[in-house]
XYZ file of C-alpha atoms in Angstrom:
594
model
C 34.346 -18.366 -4.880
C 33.388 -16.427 -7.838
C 33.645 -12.762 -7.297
C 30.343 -11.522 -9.146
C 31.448 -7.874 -9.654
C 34.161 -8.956 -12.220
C 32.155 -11.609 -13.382
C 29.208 -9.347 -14.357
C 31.591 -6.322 -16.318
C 32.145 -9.662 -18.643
C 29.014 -11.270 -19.207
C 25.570 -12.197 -17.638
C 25.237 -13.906 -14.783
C 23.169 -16.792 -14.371
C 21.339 -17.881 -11.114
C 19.422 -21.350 -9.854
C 15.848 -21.249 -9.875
C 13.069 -22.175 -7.794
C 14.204 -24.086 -4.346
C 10.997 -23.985 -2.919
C 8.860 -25.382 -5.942
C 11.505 -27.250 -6.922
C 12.325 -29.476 -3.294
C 9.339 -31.335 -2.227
C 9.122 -30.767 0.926
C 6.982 -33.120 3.537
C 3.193 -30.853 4.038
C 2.968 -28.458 6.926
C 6.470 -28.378 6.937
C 8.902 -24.904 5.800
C 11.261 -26.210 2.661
C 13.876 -23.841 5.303
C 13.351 -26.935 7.991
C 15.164 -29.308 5.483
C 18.496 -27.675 5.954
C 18.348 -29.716 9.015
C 15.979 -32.265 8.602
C 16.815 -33.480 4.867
C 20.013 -31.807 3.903
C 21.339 -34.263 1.259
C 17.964 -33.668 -0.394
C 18.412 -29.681 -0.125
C 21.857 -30.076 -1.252
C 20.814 -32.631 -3.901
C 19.104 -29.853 -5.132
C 21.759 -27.181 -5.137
C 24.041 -29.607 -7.333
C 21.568 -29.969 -10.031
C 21.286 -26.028 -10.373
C 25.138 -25.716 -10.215
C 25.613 -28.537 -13.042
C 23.176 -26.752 -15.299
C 25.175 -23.884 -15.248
C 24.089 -21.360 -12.788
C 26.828 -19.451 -11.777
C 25.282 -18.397 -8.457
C 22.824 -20.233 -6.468
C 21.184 -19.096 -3.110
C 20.623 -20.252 0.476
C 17.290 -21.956 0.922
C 16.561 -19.765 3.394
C 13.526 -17.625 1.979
C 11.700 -17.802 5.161
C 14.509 -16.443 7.561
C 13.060 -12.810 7.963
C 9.589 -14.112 8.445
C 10.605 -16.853 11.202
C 12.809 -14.466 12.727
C 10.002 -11.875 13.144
C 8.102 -14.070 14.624
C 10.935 -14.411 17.222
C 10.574 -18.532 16.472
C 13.535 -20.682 18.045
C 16.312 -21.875 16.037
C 15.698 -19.781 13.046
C 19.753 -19.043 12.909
C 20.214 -22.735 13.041
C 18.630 -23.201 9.664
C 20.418 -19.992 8.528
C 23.633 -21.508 9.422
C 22.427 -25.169 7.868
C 21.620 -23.184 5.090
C 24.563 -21.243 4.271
C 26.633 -24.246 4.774
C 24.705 -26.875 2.748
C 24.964 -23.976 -0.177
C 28.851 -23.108 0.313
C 29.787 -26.819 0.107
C 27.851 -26.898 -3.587
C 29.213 -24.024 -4.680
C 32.397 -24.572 -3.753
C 32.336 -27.745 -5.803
C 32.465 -25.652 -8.663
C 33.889 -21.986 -7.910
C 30.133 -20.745 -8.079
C 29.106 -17.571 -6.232
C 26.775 -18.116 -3.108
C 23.881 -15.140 -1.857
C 22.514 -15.173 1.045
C 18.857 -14.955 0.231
C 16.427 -12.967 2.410
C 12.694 -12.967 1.803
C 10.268 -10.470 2.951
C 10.239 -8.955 6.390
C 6.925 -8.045 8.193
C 7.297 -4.534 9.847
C 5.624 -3.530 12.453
C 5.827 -0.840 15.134
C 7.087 -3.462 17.654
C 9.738 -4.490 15.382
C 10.549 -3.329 12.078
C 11.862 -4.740 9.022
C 14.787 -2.875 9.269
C 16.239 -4.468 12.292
C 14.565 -8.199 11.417
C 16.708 -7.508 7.850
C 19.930 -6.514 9.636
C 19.789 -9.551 11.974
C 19.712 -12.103 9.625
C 21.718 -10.357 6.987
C 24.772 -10.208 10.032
C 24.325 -13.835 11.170
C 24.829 -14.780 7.324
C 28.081 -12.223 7.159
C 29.522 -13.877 10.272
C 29.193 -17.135 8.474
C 31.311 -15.572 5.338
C 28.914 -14.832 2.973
C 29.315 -11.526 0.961
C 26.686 -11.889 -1.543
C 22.715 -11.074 -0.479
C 19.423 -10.932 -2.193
C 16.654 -9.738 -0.708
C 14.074 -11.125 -2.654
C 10.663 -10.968 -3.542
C 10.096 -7.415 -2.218
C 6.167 -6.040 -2.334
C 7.631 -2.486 -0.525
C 10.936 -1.197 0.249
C 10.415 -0.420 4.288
C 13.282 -1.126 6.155
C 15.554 -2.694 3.543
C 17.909 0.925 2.422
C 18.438 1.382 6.264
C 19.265 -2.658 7.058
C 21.515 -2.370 3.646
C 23.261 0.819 4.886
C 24.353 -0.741 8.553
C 25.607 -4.355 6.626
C 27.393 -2.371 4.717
C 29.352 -0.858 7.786
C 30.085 -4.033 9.076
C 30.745 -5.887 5.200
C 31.729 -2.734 2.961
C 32.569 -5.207 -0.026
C 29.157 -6.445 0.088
C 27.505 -7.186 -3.039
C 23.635 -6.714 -2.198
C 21.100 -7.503 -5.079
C 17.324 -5.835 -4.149
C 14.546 -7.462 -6.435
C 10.605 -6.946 -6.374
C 7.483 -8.946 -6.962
C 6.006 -7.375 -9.487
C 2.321 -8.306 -10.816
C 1.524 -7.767 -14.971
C 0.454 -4.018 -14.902
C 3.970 -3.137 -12.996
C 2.415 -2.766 -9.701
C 3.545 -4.829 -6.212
C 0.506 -6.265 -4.436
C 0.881 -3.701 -1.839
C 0.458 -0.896 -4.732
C 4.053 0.084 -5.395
C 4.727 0.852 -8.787
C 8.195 -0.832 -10.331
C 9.823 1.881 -11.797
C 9.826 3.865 -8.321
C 10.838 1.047 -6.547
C 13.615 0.513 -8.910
C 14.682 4.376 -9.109
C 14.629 4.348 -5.459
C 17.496 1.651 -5.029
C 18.926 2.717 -8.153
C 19.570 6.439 -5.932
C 20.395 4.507 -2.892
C 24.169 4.806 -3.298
C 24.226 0.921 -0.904
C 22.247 -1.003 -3.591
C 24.472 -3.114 -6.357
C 22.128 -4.662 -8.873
C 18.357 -4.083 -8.819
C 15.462 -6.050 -10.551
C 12.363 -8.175 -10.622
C 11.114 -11.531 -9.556
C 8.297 -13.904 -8.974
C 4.171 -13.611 -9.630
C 4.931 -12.430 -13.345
C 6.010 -14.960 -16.570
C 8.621 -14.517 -18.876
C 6.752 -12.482 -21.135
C 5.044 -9.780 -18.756
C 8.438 -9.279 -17.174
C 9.778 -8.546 -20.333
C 7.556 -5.991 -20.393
C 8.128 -5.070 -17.223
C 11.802 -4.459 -17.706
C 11.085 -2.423 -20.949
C 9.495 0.173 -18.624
C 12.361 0.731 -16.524
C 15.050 2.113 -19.023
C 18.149 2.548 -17.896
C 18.228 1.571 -14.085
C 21.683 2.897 -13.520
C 22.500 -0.091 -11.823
C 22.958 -4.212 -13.483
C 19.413 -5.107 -13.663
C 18.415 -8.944 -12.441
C 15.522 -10.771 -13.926
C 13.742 -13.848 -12.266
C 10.596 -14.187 -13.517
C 8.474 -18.077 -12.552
C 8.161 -20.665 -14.863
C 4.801 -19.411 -16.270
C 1.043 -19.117 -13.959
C 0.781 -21.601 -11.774
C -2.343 -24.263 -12.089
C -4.183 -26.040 -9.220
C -4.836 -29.779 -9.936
C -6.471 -31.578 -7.013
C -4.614 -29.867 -4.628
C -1.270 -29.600 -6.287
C 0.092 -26.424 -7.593
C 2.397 -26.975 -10.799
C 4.294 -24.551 -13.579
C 3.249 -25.381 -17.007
C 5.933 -22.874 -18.718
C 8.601 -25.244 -21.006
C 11.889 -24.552 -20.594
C 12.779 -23.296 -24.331
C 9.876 -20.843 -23.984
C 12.051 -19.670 -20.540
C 14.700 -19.748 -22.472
C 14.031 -17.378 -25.327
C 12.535 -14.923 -23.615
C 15.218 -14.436 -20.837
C 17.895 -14.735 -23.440
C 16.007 -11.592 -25.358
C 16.445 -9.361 -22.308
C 20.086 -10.623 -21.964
C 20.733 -9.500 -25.690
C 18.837 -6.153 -23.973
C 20.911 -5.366 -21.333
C 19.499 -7.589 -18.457
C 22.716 -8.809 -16.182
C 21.555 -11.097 -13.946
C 18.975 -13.824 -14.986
C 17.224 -16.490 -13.183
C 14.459 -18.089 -12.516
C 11.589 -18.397 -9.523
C 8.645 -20.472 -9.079
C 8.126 -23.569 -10.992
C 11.931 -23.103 -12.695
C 13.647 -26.235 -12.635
C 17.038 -27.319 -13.796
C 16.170 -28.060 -16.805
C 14.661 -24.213 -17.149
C 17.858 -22.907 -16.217
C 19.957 -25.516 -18.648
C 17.495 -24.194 -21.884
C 19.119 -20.519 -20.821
C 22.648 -21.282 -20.174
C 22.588 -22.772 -23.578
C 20.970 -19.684 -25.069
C 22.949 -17.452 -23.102
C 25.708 -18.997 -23.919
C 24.731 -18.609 -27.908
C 24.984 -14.814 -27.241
C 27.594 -12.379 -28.718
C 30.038 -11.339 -26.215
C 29.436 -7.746 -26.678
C 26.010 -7.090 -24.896
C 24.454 -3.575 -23.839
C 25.231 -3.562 -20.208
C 21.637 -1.876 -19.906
C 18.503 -1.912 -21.123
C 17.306 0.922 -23.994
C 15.418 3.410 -22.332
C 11.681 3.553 -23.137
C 11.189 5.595 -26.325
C 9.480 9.200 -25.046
C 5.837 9.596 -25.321
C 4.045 11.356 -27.633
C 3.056 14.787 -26.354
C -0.400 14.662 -24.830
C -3.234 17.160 -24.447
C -3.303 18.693 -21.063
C -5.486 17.340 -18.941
C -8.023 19.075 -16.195
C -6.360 17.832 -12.942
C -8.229 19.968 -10.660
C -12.222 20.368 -9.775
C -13.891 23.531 -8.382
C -13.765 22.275 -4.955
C -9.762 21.406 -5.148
C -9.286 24.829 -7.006
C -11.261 26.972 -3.908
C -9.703 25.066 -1.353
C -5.791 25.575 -2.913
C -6.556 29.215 -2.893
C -7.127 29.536 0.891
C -10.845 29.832 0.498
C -12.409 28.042 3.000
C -14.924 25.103 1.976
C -17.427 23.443 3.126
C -17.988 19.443 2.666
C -20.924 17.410 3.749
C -21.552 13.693 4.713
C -24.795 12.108 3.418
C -24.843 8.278 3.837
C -26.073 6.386 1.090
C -29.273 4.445 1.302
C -29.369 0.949 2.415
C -31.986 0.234 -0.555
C -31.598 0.367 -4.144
C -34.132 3.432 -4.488
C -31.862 6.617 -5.432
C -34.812 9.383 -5.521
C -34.568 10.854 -2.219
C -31.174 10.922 -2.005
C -30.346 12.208 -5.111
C -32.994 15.157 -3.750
C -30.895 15.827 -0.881
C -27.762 15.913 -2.424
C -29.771 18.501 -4.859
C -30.775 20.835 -1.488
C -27.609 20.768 -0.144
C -25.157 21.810 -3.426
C -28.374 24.566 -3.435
C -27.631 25.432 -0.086
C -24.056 26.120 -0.578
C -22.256 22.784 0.096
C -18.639 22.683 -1.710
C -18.666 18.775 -1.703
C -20.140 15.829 -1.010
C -18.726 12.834 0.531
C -20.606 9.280 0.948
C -18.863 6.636 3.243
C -18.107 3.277 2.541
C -20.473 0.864 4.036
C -20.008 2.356 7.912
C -19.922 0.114 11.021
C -19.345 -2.452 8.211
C -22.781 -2.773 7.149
C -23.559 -2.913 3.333
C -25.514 0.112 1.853
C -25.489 1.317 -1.832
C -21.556 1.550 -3.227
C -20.383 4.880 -2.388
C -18.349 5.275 -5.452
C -21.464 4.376 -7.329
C -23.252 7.111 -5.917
C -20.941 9.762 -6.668
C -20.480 8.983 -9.827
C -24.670 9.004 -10.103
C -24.489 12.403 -7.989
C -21.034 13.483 -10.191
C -23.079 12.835 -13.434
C -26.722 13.958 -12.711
C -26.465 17.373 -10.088
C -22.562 18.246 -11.435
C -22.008 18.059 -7.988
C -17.846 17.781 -6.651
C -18.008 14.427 -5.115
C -15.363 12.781 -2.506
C -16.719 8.934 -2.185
C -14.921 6.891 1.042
C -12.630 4.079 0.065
C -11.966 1.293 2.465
C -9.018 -1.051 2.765
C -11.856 -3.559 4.243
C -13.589 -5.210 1.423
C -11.099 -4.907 -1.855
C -7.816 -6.382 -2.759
C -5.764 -4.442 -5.010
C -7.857 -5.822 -8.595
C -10.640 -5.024 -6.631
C -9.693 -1.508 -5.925
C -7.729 -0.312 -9.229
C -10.683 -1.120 -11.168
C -12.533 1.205 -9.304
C -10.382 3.710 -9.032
C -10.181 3.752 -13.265
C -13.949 3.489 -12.976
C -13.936 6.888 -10.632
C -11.861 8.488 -12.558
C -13.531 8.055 -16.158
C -16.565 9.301 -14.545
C -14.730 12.693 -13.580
C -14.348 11.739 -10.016
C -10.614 13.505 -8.559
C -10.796 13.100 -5.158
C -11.177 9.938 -3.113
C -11.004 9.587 0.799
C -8.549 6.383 1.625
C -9.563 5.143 5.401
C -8.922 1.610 6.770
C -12.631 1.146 7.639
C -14.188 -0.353 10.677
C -13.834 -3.977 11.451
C -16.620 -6.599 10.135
C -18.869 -6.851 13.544
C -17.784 -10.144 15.485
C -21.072 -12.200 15.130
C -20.971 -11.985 10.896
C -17.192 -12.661 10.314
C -18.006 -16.112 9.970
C -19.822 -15.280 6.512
C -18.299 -12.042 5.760
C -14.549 -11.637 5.726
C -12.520 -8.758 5.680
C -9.699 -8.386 3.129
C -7.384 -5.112 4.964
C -4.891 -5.909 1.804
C -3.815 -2.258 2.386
C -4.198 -0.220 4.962
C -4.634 3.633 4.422
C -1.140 5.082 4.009
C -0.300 1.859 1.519
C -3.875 2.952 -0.156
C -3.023 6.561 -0.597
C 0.473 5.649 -2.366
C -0.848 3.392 -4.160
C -3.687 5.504 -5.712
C -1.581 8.361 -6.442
C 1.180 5.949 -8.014
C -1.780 4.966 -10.675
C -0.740 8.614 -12.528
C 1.860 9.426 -14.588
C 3.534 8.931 -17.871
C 2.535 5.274 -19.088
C 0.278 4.793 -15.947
C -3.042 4.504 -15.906
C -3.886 8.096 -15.420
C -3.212 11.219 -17.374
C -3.549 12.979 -13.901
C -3.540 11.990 -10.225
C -6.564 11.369 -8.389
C -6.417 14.106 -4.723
C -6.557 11.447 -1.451
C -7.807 13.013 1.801
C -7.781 10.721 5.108
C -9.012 10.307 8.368
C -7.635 12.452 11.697
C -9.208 11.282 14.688
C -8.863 14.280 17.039
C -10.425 12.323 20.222
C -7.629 9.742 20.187
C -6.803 8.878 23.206
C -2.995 8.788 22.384
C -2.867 11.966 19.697
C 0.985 11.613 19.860
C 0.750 8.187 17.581
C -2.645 9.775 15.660
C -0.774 12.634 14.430
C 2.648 10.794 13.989
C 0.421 8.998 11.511
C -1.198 12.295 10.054
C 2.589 13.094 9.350
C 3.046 9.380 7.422
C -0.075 9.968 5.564
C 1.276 12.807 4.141
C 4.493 11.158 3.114
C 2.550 8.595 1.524
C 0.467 11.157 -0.927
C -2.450 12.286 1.193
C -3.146 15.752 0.755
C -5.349 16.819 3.672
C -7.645 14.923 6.251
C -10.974 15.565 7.671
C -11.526 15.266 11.243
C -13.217 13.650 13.418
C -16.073 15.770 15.147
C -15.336 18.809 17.827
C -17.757 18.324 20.870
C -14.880 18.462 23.174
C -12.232 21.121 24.073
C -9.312 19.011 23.908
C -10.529 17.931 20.311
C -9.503 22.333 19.152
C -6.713 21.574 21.139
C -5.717 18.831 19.290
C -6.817 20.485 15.711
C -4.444 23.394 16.442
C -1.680 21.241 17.300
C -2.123 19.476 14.337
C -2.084 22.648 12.334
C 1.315 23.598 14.199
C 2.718 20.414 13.568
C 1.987 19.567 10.348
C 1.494 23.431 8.820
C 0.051 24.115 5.159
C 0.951 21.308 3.354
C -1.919 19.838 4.714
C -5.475 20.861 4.014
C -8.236 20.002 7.389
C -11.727 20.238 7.068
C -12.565 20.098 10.683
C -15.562 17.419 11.775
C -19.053 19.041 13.025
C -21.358 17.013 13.726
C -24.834 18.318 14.940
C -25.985 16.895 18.287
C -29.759 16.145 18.129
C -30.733 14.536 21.183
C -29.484 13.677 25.199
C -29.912 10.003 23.741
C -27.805 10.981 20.095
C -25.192 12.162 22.381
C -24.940 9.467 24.630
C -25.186 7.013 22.192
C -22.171 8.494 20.231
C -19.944 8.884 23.561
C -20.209 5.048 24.467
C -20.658 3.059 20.983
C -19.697 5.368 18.222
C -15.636 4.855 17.610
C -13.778 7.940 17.482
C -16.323 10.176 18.882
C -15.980 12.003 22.135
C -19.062 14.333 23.365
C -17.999 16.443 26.560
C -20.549 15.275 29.451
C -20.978 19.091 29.478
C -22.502 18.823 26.271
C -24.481 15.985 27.069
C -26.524 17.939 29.850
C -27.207 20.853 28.115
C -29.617 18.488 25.837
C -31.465 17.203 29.019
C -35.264 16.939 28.581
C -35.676 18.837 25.252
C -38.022 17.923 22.209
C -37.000 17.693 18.399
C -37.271 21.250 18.028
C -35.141 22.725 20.827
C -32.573 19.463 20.638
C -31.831 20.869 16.962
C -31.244 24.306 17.716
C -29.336 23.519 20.567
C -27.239 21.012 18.439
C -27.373 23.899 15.835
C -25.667 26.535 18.050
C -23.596 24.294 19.366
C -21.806 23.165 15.902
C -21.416 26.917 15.299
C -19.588 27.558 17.941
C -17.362 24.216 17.369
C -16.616 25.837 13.791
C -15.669 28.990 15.536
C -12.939 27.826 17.533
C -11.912 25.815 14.761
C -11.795 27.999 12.154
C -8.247 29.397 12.932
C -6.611 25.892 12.322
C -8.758 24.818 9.123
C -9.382 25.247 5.693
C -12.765 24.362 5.502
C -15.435 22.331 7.629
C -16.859 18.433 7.223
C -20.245 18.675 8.274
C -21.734 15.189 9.096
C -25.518 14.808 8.714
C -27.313 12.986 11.435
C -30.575 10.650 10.346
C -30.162 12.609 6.933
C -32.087 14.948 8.106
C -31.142 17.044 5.505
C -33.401 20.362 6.201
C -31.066 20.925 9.731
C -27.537 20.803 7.491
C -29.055 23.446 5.232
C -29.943 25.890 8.198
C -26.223 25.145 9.724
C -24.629 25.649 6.270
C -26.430 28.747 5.704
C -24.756 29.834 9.704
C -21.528 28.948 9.025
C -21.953 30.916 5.386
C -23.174 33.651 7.391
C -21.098 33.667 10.711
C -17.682 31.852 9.983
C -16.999 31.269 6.244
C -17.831 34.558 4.685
């Protein structure tokens, strides 16, 4: 079998393309269930890569960490069909084999990591030494599974490539050139690169933002976009076109080459020729990215972010958007409370799932019109990644440097029929993924500050602020709380402040209590909130007037015990009544902040 390391300080080296487009396989059924079910068709297949020159072709066994996730029954027979049906083609003609290894769920249950390293042994007991894991939208669990093959296979040769869209960002908001510095640093990874989603061209782009990897760099992009025609999906991209371009980033530096979706034998025939046409002295890298002109230095930071980085305690406050298209009033509160002394103010995102004005929208409005700092809510509910980084541009060309990245409460069971959630990210992938959007050639001169949720009534804090701790690693820079009406809520605040320390900024939740009724309400129906029945009683049988000052008092002395374990306070403003958050800013001014 061809040994790829010596193979690749000579030349490129040239892979199959696209099993899975390629192989027709019967509908409803996995092309992976043809190793057994068809496997003269599956090694039909194989052939016809191997006599158009690939050097290396892989196991049609993309599905293996998915199936074996999902704990499905004879998933290692089709890896063993698999490895088999490809060993006997390559062996045909001295071609190299790889073990190839889709994506991996990971979840708390079971982890990529350990669904990797199962599948990757059961191919190394079977002989193989070559493995791609393929078609990568994050890099969880793969280093560690790499790292324990490796023990058991130390001459492994492991190839790592991602899915990369156009603008160089995975659909789960990873940026390429991280990725790819990441297992470049590794010290377990052997080649590195990119494949699937993107065409010839945009990869080449892709590639020329990389530089020097450090590592042999592997290219597979598809065929071209793929186009729908009743019901079938087909690759319009010609293989000359396929040719050229992959041929260009050979003459670059590019290693490995290949192809993915919709590349056929006849794709990878048009680049053996071409490759084949090449000089035999080729850069064994790609040229670095020229360096950027020098730019102006750009205002990263906003008068709340500044008082709140030099240990001045601030003060944010909620005020839900309206669920009309009439701005007037709010715009007037927003008005009284930056008058009153508020730092900040935040606007949710569509709560309990139900549609009110954009949040984003209004703080721009708010941003633009009162100069006002400005921290709108974004879910992972109702965007997909498009969805999302055009807002995020949007926010910040309108001045906007903070954001609040929360999962967001579930679409209420009786509407999901006509409204559907879209939870492409969930918080922690949201926060990484907005702060990835900054840098040199990214779309931001400067980062955009994420905050996130801390829910200090959770009923299992343990996993809450394991999760605070993950945020963090993932580019948040502070949370705010959930309200204090309990004691164990201050407990859990000044755990989290002994846990976590400084590097993270709280604005501890205080929400006034209005009412007996407000307070029972929140206790049983309001997610997340926890009112001490204490609490409750105190509000028994009085009016408006009394309820407030009651609920009044009894915030201040929530932001009291807080205090010691936060940098500032979230105030959250029940009914908007706007007139009771000025009186309880203008206490916690008086009695707390000052």
């Amino acid at each position: 079998m061809l040994d790829v390391r010596k193979l690749l300080a000579q030349r490129p080296l040239l892979f199959d393309g696209g099993m899975g487009t390629y192989y027709k396989a019967k509908p409803g059924q996995e092309c992976e269930q043809a190793n057994l079910t068809d496997p003269d068709g599956i090694l039909a297949v194989h052939r016809a890569y191997l006599a158009a020159g690939a050097d290396a072709i892989k196991t049609n066994t993309f599905s293996l960490p998915r199936l074996a996730a999902a704990q499905q029954p004879g998933w290692e027979k089709l890896a063993d069909a698999g490895w088999q049906l490809a060993a006997k083609a390559a062996g045909e003609t001295g071609a190299a084999v790889f073990a190839d290894l889709g994506p991996a769920p990971d979840t708390e249950n079971l982890p990529a990591e350990q669904v990797y390293l199962a599948v990757a042994k059961r191919f190394a007991l079977l002989g193989a030494r070559n493995f791609l894991f393929e078609t990568l939208s994050t890099e969880e669990g793969v280093l560690e599974a790499i790292r324990a093959l490796k023990q058991t296979v130390p001459e492994a040769f492991v190839l790592v490539s991602f899915a990369v869209l156009p603008d160089g960002y995975t659909r789960e908001g990873r940026y390429c050139a991280e990725l790819v510095r990441r297992m470049a640093q590794s010290g377990v990874v052997d080649a590195v690169g990119l494949n699937c989603v993107s065409a010839p061209g945009a990869m080449r782009a892709l590639v020329q933002q990389l530089g020097d990897a450090g590592l042999p760099l592997s290219v597979m992009p598809n065929a071209g976009y793929p186009v729908v025609a009743r019901a079938q999906v087909r690759y319009q991209g010609k293989p000359a076109y396929f040719a050229r371009e992959l041929s260009r980033l050979a003459a670059e530096g590019v290693r490995i080459l290949g192809g993915c979706c919709g590349t056929t034998p006849q794709h990878i025939a048009a680049l053996r020729t071409a490759l084949d046409a090449l000089p035999e002295a080729l850069p064994a890298a790609p040229a670095a990215k020229p360096a950027a002109v020098a730019k102006p230095v750009v205002e990263t930071d906003d008068a709340f972010l500044r008082k709140l980085r030099t240990g001045q305690r601030v003060i944010a406050v909620e005020l839900d958007s309206p669920k009309d298209a009439d701005l007037t009033a709010y715009l007037e509160g927003a008005r009284r409370l930056q008058a009153a002394g508020a730092d900040l103010l935040t606007i949710a995102d569509c709560p309990i799932a139900r549609a009110r004005m954009d949040s984003s929208l209004v703080a721009c409005r708010v941003h633009r019109e009162l100069g006002m700092n400005v921290l709108p809510h974004m879910t992972c509910r109702d965007r997909n990644l498009n969805a999302t980084k055009a807002l995020l541009l949007g926010l910040y060309a309108e001045g906007v440097r903070e954001v609040l990245a929360i999962t967001g409460d579930p679409i209420p069971t009786a509407e999901r029929d006509e409204v559907k959630n879209v939870y492409q990210f969930n918080s922690r992938k949201l926060a990484q993924y907005i702060v990835s959007l900054a840098g040199e050639g990214r779309e931001m001169p400067s980062p955009i500050t994420v905050f996130g949720a801390l829910n200090l009534n959770a009923r299992n804090f343990e996993v809450e602020l394991r999760r605070a701790a993950e945020k963090l690693e993932n580019g948040m820079s502070g949370f705010l709380t959930q309200p204090l009406l309990s004691a164990q809520a201050v407990e859990n605040l000044k755990k989290t402040r002994e846990t976590l320390g400084e590097r993270a900024k709280i604005l501890a939740g205080i929400l006034p209590v209005v009412s007996q009724r407000n307070a029972i309400f929140m206790e049983n129906e309001v997610n997340g909130i926890h009112v001490d029945e204490a609490i409750i009683q105190k509000f028994e049988g009085l009016d408006r007037t009394a309820g407030e000052e009651l609920g009044l008092e009894v915030s201040v002395q929530a932001a009291k015990a807080a205090a010691p374990y936060a940098d500032g306070f979230y105030l959250m403003t029940p009914f908007n009544r706007v007139a009771l958050m000025e009186r309880l800013i203008a206490r916690l001014r008086t009695e707390v902040t000052d």
